[in-house]
mmCIF file of C-alpha atoms (C1' of nucleotides) in Angstrom:
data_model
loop_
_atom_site.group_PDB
_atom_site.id
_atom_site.type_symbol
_atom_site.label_atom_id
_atom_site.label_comp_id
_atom_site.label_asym_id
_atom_site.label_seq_id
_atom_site.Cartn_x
_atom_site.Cartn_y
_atom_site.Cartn_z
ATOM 1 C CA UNK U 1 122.621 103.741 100.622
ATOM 2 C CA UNK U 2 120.540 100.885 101.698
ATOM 3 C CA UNK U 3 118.172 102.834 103.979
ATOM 4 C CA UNK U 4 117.709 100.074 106.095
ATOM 5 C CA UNK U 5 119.861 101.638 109.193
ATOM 6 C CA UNK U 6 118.327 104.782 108.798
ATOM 7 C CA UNK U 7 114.750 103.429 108.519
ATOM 8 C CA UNK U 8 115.878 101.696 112.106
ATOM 9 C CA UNK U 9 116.815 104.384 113.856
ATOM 10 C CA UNK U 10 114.503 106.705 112.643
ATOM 11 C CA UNK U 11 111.747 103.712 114.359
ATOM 12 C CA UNK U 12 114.013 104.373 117.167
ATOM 13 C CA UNK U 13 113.732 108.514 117.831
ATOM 14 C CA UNK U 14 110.469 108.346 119.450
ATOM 15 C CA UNK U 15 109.911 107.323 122.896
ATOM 16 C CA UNK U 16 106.734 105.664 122.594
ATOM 17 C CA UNK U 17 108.148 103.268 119.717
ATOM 18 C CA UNK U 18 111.054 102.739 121.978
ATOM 19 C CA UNK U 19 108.827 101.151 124.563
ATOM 20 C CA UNK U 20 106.780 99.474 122.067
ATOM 21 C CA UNK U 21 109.777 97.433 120.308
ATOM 22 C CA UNK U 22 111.590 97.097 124.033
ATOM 23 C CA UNK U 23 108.328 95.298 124.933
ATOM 24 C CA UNK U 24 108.259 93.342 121.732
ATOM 25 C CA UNK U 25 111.335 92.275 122.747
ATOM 26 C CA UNK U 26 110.047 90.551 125.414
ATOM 27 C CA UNK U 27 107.266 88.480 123.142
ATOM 28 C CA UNK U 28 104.223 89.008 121.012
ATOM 29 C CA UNK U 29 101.227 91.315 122.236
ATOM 30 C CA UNK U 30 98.096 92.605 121.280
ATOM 31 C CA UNK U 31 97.041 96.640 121.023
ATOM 32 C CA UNK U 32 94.952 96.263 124.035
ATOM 33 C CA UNK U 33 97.906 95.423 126.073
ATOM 34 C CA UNK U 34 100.204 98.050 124.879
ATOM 35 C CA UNK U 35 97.506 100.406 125.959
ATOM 36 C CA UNK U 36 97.173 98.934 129.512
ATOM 37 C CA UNK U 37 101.399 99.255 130.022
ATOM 38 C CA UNK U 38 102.254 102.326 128.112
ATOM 39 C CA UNK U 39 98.914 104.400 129.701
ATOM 40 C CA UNK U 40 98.919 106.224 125.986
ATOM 41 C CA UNK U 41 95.986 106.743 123.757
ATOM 42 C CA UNK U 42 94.700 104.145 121.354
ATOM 43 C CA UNK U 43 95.095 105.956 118.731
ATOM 44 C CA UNK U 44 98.983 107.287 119.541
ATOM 45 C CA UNK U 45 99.468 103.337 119.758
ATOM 46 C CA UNK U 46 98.356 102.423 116.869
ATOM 47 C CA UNK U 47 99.608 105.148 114.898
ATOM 48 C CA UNK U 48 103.192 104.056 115.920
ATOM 49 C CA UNK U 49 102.789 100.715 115.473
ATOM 50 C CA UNK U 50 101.863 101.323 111.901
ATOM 51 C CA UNK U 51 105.016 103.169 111.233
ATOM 52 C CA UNK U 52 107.154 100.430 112.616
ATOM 53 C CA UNK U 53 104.917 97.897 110.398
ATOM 54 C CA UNK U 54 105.478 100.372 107.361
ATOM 55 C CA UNK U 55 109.049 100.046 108.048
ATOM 56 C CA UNK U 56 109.556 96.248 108.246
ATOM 57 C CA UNK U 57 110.264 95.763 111.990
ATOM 58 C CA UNK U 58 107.084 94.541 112.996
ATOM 59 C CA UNK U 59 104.018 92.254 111.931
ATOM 60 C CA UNK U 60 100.857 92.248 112.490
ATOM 61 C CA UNK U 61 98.509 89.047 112.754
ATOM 62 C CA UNK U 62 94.627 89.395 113.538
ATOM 63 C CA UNK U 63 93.600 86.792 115.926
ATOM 64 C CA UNK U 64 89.706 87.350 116.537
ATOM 65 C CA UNK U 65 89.063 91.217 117.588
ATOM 66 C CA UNK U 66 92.674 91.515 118.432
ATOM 67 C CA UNK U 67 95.879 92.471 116.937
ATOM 68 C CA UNK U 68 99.027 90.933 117.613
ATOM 69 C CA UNK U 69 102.227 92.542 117.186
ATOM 70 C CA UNK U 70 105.513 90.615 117.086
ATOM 71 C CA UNK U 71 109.044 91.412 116.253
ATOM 72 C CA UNK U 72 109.943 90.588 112.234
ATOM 73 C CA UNK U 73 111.730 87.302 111.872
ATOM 74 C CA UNK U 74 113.970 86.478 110.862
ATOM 75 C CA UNK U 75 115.049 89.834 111.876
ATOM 76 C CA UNK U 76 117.724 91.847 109.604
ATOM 77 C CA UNK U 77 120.944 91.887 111.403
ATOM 78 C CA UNK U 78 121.266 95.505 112.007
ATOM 79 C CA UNK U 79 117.778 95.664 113.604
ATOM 80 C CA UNK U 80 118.893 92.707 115.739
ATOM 81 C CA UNK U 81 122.068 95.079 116.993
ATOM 82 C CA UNK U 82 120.176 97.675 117.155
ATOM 83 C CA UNK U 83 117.477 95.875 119.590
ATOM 84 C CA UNK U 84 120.088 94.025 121.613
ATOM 85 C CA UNK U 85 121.654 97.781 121.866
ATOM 86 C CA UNK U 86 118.580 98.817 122.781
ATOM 87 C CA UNK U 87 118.064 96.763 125.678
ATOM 88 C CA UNK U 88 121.227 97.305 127.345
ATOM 89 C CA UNK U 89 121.051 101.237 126.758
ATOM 90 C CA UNK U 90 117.380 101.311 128.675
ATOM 91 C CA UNK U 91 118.787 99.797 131.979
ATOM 92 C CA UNK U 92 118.860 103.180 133.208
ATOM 93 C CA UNK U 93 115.706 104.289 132.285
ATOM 94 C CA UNK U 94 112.756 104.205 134.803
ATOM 95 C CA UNK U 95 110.079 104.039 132.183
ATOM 96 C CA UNK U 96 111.067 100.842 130.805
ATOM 97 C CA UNK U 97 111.346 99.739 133.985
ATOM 98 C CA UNK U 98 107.775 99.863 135.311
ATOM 99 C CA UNK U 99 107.098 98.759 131.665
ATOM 100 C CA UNK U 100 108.775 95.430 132.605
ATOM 101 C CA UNK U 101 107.067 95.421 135.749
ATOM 102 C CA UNK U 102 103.416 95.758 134.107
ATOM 103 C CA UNK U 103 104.085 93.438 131.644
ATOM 104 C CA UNK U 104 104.744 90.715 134.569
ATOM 105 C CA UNK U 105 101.901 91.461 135.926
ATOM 106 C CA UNK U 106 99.715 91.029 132.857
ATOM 107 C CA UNK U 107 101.492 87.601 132.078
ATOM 108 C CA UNK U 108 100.832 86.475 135.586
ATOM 109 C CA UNK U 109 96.850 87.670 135.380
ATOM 110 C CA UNK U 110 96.253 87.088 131.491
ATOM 111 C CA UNK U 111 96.742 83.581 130.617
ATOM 112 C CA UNK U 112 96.943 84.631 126.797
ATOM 113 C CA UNK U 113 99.938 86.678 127.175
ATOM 114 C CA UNK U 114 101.955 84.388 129.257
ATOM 115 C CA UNK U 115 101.100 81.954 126.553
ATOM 116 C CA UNK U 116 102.057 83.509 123.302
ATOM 117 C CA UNK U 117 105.475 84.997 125.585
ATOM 118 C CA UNK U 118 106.620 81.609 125.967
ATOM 119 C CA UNK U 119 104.619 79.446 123.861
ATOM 120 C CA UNK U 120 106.466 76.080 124.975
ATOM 121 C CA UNK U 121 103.464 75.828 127.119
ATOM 122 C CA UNK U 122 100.934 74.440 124.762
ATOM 123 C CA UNK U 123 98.043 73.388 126.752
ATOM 124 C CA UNK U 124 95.271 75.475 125.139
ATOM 125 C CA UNK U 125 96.986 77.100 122.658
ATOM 126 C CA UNK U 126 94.869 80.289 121.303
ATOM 127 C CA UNK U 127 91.888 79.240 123.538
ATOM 128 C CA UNK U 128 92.773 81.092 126.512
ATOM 129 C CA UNK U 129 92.090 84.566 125.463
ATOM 130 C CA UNK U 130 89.232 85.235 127.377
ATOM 131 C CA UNK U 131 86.168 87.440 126.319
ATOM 132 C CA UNK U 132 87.984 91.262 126.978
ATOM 133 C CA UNK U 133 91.349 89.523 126.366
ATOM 134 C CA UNK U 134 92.343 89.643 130.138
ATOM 135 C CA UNK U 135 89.386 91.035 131.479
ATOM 136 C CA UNK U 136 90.779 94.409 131.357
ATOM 137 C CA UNK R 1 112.352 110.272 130.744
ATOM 138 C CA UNK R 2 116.044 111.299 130.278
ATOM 139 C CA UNK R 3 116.203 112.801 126.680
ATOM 140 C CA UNK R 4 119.471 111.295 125.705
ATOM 141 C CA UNK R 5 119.037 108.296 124.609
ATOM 142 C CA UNK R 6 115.932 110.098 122.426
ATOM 143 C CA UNK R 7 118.667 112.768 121.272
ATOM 144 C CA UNK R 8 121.222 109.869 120.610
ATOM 145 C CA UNK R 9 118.884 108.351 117.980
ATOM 146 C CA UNK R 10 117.560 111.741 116.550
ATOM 147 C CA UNK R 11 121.591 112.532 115.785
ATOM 148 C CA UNK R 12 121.651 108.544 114.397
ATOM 149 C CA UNK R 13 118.731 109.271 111.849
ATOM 150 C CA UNK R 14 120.551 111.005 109.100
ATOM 151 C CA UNK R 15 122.798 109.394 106.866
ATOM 152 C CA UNK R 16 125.372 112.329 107.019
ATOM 153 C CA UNK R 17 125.594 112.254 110.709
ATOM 154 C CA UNK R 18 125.633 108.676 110.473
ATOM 155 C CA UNK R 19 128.921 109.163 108.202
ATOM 156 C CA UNK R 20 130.052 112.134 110.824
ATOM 157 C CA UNK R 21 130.265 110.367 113.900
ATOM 158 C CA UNK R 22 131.451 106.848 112.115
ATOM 159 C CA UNK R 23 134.618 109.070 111.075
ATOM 160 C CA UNK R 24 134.821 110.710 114.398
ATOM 161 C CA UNK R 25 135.325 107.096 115.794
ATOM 162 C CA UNK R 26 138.393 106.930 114.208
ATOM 163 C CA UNK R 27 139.965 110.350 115.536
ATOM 164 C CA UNK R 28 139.663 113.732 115.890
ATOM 165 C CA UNK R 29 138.824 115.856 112.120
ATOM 166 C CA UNK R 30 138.406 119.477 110.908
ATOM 167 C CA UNK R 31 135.914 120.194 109.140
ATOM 168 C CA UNK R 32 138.091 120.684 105.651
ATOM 169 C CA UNK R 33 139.068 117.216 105.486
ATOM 170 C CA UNK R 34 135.299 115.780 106.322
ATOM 171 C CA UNK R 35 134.186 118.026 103.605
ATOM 172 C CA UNK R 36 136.580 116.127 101.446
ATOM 173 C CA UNK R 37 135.756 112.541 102.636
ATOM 174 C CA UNK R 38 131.713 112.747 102.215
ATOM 175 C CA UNK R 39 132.029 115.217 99.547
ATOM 176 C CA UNK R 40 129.182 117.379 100.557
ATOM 177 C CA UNK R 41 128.455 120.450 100.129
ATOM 178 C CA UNK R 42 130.278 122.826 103.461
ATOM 179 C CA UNK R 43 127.035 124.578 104.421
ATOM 180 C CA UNK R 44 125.787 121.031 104.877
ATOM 181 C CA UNK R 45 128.830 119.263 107.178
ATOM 182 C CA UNK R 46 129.007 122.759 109.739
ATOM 183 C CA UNK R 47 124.951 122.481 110.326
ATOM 184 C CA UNK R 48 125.065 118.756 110.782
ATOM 185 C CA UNK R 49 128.068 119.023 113.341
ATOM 186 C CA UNK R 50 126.365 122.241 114.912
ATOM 187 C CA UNK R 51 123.632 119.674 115.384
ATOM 188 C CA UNK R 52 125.468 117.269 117.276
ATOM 189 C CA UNK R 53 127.398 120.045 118.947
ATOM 190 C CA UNK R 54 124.010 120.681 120.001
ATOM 191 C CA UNK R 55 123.048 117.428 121.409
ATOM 192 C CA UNK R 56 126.333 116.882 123.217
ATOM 193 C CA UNK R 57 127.783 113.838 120.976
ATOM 194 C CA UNK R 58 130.782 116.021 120.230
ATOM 195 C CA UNK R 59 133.178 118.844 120.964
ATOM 196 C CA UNK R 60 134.782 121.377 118.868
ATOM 197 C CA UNK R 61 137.286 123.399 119.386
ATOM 198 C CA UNK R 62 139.192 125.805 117.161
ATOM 199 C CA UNK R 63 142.798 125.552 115.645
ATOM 200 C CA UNK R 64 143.863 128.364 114.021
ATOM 201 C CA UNK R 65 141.728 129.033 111.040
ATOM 202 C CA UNK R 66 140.536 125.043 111.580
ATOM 203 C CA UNK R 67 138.006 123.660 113.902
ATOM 204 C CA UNK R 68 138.501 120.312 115.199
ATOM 205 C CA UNK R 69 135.589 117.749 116.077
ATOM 206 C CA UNK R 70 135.902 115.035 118.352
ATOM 207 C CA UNK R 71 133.668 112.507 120.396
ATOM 208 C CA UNK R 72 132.713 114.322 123.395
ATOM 209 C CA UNK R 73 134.744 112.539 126.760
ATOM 210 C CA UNK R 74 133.782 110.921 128.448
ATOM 211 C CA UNK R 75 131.177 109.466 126.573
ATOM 212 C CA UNK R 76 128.067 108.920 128.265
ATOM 213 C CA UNK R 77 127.238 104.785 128.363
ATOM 214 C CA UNK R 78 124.634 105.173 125.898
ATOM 215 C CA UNK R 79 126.461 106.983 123.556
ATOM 216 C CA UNK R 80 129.289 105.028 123.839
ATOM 217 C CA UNK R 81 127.238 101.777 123.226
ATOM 218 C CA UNK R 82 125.431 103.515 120.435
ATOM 219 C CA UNK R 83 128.728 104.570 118.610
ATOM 220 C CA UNK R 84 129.627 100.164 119.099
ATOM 221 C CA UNK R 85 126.611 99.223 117.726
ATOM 222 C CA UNK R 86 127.044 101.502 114.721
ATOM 223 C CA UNK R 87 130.470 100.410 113.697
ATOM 224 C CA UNK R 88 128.987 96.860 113.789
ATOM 225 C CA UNK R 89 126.336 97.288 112.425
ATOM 226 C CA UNK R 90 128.131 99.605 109.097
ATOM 227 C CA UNK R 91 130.016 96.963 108.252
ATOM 228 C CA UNK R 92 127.674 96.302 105.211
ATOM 229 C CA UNK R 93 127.055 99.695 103.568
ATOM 230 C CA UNK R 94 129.850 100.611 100.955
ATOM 231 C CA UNK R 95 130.004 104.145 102.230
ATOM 232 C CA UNK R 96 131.259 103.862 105.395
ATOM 233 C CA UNK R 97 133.803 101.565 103.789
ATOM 234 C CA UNK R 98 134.646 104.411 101.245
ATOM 235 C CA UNK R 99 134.822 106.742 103.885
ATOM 236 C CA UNK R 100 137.507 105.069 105.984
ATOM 237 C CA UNK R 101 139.335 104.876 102.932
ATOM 238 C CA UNK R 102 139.437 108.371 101.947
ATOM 239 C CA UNK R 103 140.019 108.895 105.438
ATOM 240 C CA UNK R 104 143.285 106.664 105.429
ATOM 241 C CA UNK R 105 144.783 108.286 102.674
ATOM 242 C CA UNK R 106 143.809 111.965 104.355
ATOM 243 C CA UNK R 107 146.353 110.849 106.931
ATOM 244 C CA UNK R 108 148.981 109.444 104.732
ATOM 245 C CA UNK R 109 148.932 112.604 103.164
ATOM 246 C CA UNK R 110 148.155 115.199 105.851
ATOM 247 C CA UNK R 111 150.520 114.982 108.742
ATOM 248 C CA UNK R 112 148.615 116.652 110.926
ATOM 249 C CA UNK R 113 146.065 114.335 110.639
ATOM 250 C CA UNK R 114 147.976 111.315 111.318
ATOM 251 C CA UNK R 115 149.360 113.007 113.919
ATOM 252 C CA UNK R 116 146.122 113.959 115.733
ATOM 253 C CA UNK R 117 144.486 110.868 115.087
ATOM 254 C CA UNK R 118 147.073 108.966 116.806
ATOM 255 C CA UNK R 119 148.588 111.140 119.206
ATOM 256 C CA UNK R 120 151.784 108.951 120.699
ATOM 257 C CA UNK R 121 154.127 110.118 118.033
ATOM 258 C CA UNK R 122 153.761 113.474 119.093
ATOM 259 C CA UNK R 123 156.350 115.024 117.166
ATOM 260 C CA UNK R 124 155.673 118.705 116.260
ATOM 261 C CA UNK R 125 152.224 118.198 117.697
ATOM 262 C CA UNK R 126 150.127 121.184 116.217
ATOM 263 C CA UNK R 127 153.019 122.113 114.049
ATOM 264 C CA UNK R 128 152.829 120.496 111.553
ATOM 265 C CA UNK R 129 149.302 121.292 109.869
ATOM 266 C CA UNK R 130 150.351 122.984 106.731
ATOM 267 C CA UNK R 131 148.830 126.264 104.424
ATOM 268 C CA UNK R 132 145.869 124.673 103.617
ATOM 269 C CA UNK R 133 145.521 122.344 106.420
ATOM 270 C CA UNK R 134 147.060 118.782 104.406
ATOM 271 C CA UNK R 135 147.510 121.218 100.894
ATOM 272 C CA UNK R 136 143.935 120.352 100.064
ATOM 273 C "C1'" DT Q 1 70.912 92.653 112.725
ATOM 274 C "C1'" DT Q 2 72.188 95.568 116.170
ATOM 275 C "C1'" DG Q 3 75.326 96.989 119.600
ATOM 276 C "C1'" DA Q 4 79.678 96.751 121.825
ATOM 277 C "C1'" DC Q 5 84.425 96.244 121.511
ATOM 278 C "C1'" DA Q 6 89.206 96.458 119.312
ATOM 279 C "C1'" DT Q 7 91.747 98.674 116.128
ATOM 280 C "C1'" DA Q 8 92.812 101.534 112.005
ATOM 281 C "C1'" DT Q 9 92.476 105.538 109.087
ATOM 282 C "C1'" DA Q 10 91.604 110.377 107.633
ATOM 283 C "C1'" DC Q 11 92.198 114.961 108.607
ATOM 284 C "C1'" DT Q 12 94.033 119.195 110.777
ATOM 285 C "C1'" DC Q 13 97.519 121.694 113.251
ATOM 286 C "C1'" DC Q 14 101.972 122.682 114.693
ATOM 287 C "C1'" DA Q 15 106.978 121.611 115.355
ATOM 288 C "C1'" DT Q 16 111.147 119.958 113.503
ATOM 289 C "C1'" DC Q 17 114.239 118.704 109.834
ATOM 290 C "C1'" DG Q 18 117.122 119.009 105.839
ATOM 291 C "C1'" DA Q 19 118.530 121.378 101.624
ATOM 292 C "C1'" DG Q 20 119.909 125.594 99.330
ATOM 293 C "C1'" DT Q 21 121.421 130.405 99.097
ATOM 294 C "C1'" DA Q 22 123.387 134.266 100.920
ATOM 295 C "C1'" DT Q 23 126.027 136.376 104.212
ATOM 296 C "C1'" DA Q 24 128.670 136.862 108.504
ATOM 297 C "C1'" DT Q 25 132.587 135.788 111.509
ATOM 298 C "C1'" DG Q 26 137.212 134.563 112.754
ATOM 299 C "C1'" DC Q 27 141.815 133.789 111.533
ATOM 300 C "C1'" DT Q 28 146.189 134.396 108.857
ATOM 301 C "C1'" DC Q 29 149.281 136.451 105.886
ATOM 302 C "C1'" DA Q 30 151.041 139.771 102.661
ATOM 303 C "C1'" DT N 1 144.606 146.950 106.434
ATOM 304 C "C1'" DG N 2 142.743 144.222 103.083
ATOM 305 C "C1'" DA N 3 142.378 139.781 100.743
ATOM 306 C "C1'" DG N 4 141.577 135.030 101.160
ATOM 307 C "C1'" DC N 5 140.518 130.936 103.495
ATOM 308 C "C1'" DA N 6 137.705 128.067 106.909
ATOM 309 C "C1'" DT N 7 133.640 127.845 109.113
ATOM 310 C "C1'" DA N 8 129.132 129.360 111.050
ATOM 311 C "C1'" DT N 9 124.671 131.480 110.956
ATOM 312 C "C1'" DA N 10 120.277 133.405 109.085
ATOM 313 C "C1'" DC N 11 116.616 132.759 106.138
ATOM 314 C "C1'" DT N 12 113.349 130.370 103.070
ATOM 315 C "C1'" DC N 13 111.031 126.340 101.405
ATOM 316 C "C1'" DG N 14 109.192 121.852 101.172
ATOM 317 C "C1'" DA N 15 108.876 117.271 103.534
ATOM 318 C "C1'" DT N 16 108.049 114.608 107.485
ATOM 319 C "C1'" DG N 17 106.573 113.697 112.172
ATOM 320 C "C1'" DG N 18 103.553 113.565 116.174
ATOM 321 C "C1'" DA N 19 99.300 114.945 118.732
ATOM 322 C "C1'" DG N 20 94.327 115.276 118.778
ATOM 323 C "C1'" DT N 21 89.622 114.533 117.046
ATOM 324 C "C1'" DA N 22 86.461 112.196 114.494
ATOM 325 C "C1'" DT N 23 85.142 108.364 112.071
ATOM 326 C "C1'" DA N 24 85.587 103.871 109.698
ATOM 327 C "C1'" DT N 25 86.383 98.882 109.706
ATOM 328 C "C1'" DG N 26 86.330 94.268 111.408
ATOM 329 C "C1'" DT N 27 84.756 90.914 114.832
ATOM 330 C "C1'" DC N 28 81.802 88.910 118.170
ATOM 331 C "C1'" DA N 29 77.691 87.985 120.787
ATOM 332 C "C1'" DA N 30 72.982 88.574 121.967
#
DNA sequence: TTGACATATACTCCATCGAGTATATGCTCA
DNA sequence: TGAGCATATACTCGATGGAGTATATGTCAA
């Protein structure tokens, strides 16, 4: 069997990687910023995001001192069920919740962030990243 | 958090639960006639559905000498959009495809099969499961 | 070139999982 | 009551997973 499902979903049996793809899902972001949301060690966050890179539903791309994570493209058809899934099955759950909520609030105080999240707004284009990303 | 979403995906990651629950979608089955669809080994099929059992995706409940899985109801949302997702996402892999046809000749051949899986033509409802369940 | 920062990797420990083998349980029928 | 069938459980073993600690690597800036 292909073991592309079952390479998915076994991305998808830890709760940490769960918020870590449902925030992909929202745009690109760099390690630094997973730490500030998810309130997890470094290492437990980049640990998992290794796994999900090892298992094709992430890239990485270095941009200075910082890693940026993004969703695969063009993304497999049963990861992009699975993610859609994902999102409407984590409604209930608080965690991804306040996740949302602190992600806001980075993209409102990090110009970086709001930048690569919707990157239809040009103007400075990678320049924006300021020195401790958003002066976390 | 809630565990079951977590405890949805850690029943999704192994290919023979995978194949469990995609039957179960289609009806209620003892365990005789799944060991004859997946063809593995019996030891294998009870611990997987114990597993589930476990985690509250399904019910059993015994017949006779036979013990009869189905979908637990009502199906929690997530579940329920999990079990969706699944069957869409299947479509590709040639054993789910094999499975549902094993599984339609099981209930060509085994009345009581048919029967359960479709219970409006409930003539002789839980009479008419023969010797060896469908003369296996 | 040194120090600080961001991130990754190596290593250990413990828990869980999945397969296989053997055996137990529950039911039916002769 | 004993044999036979259907299914479950106990046990062992090897693989994998996740947490924690320590350390390495890559980048920048002074």
């Amino acid at each position: 069997m292909d073991p592309k499902l079952l390479e998915i979903y076994r991305c998808l049996c830890d709760e940490t990687r769960l918020r870590l793809l449902h925030l992909l899902k929202q745009g690109p972001l760099c390690v630094c910023h997973f730490q500030t949301i998810l309130d997890v060690p470094q290492v437990a966050i980049s640990k998992h995001l290794a796994y999900l890179r090892q298992h094709g539903l992430v890239t990485a791309q270095r941009h200075e001192q910082w890693m940026i994570y993004r969703l695969s493209e063009p993304s497999p058809r049963e990861l992009h069920l699975q993610l859609q899934c994902l999102q409407d099955c984590v409604q209930a759950y608080p965690v991804f919740k306040s996740d949302l909520r602190r992600l806001k609030t980075l993209r409102r105080d990090c110009g970086w962030v709001a930048e690569v999240a919707s990157p239809k707004n040009k103007g400075g284009r990678g320049k924006r990243m300021p020195a401790a990303c958003c002066d976390k």
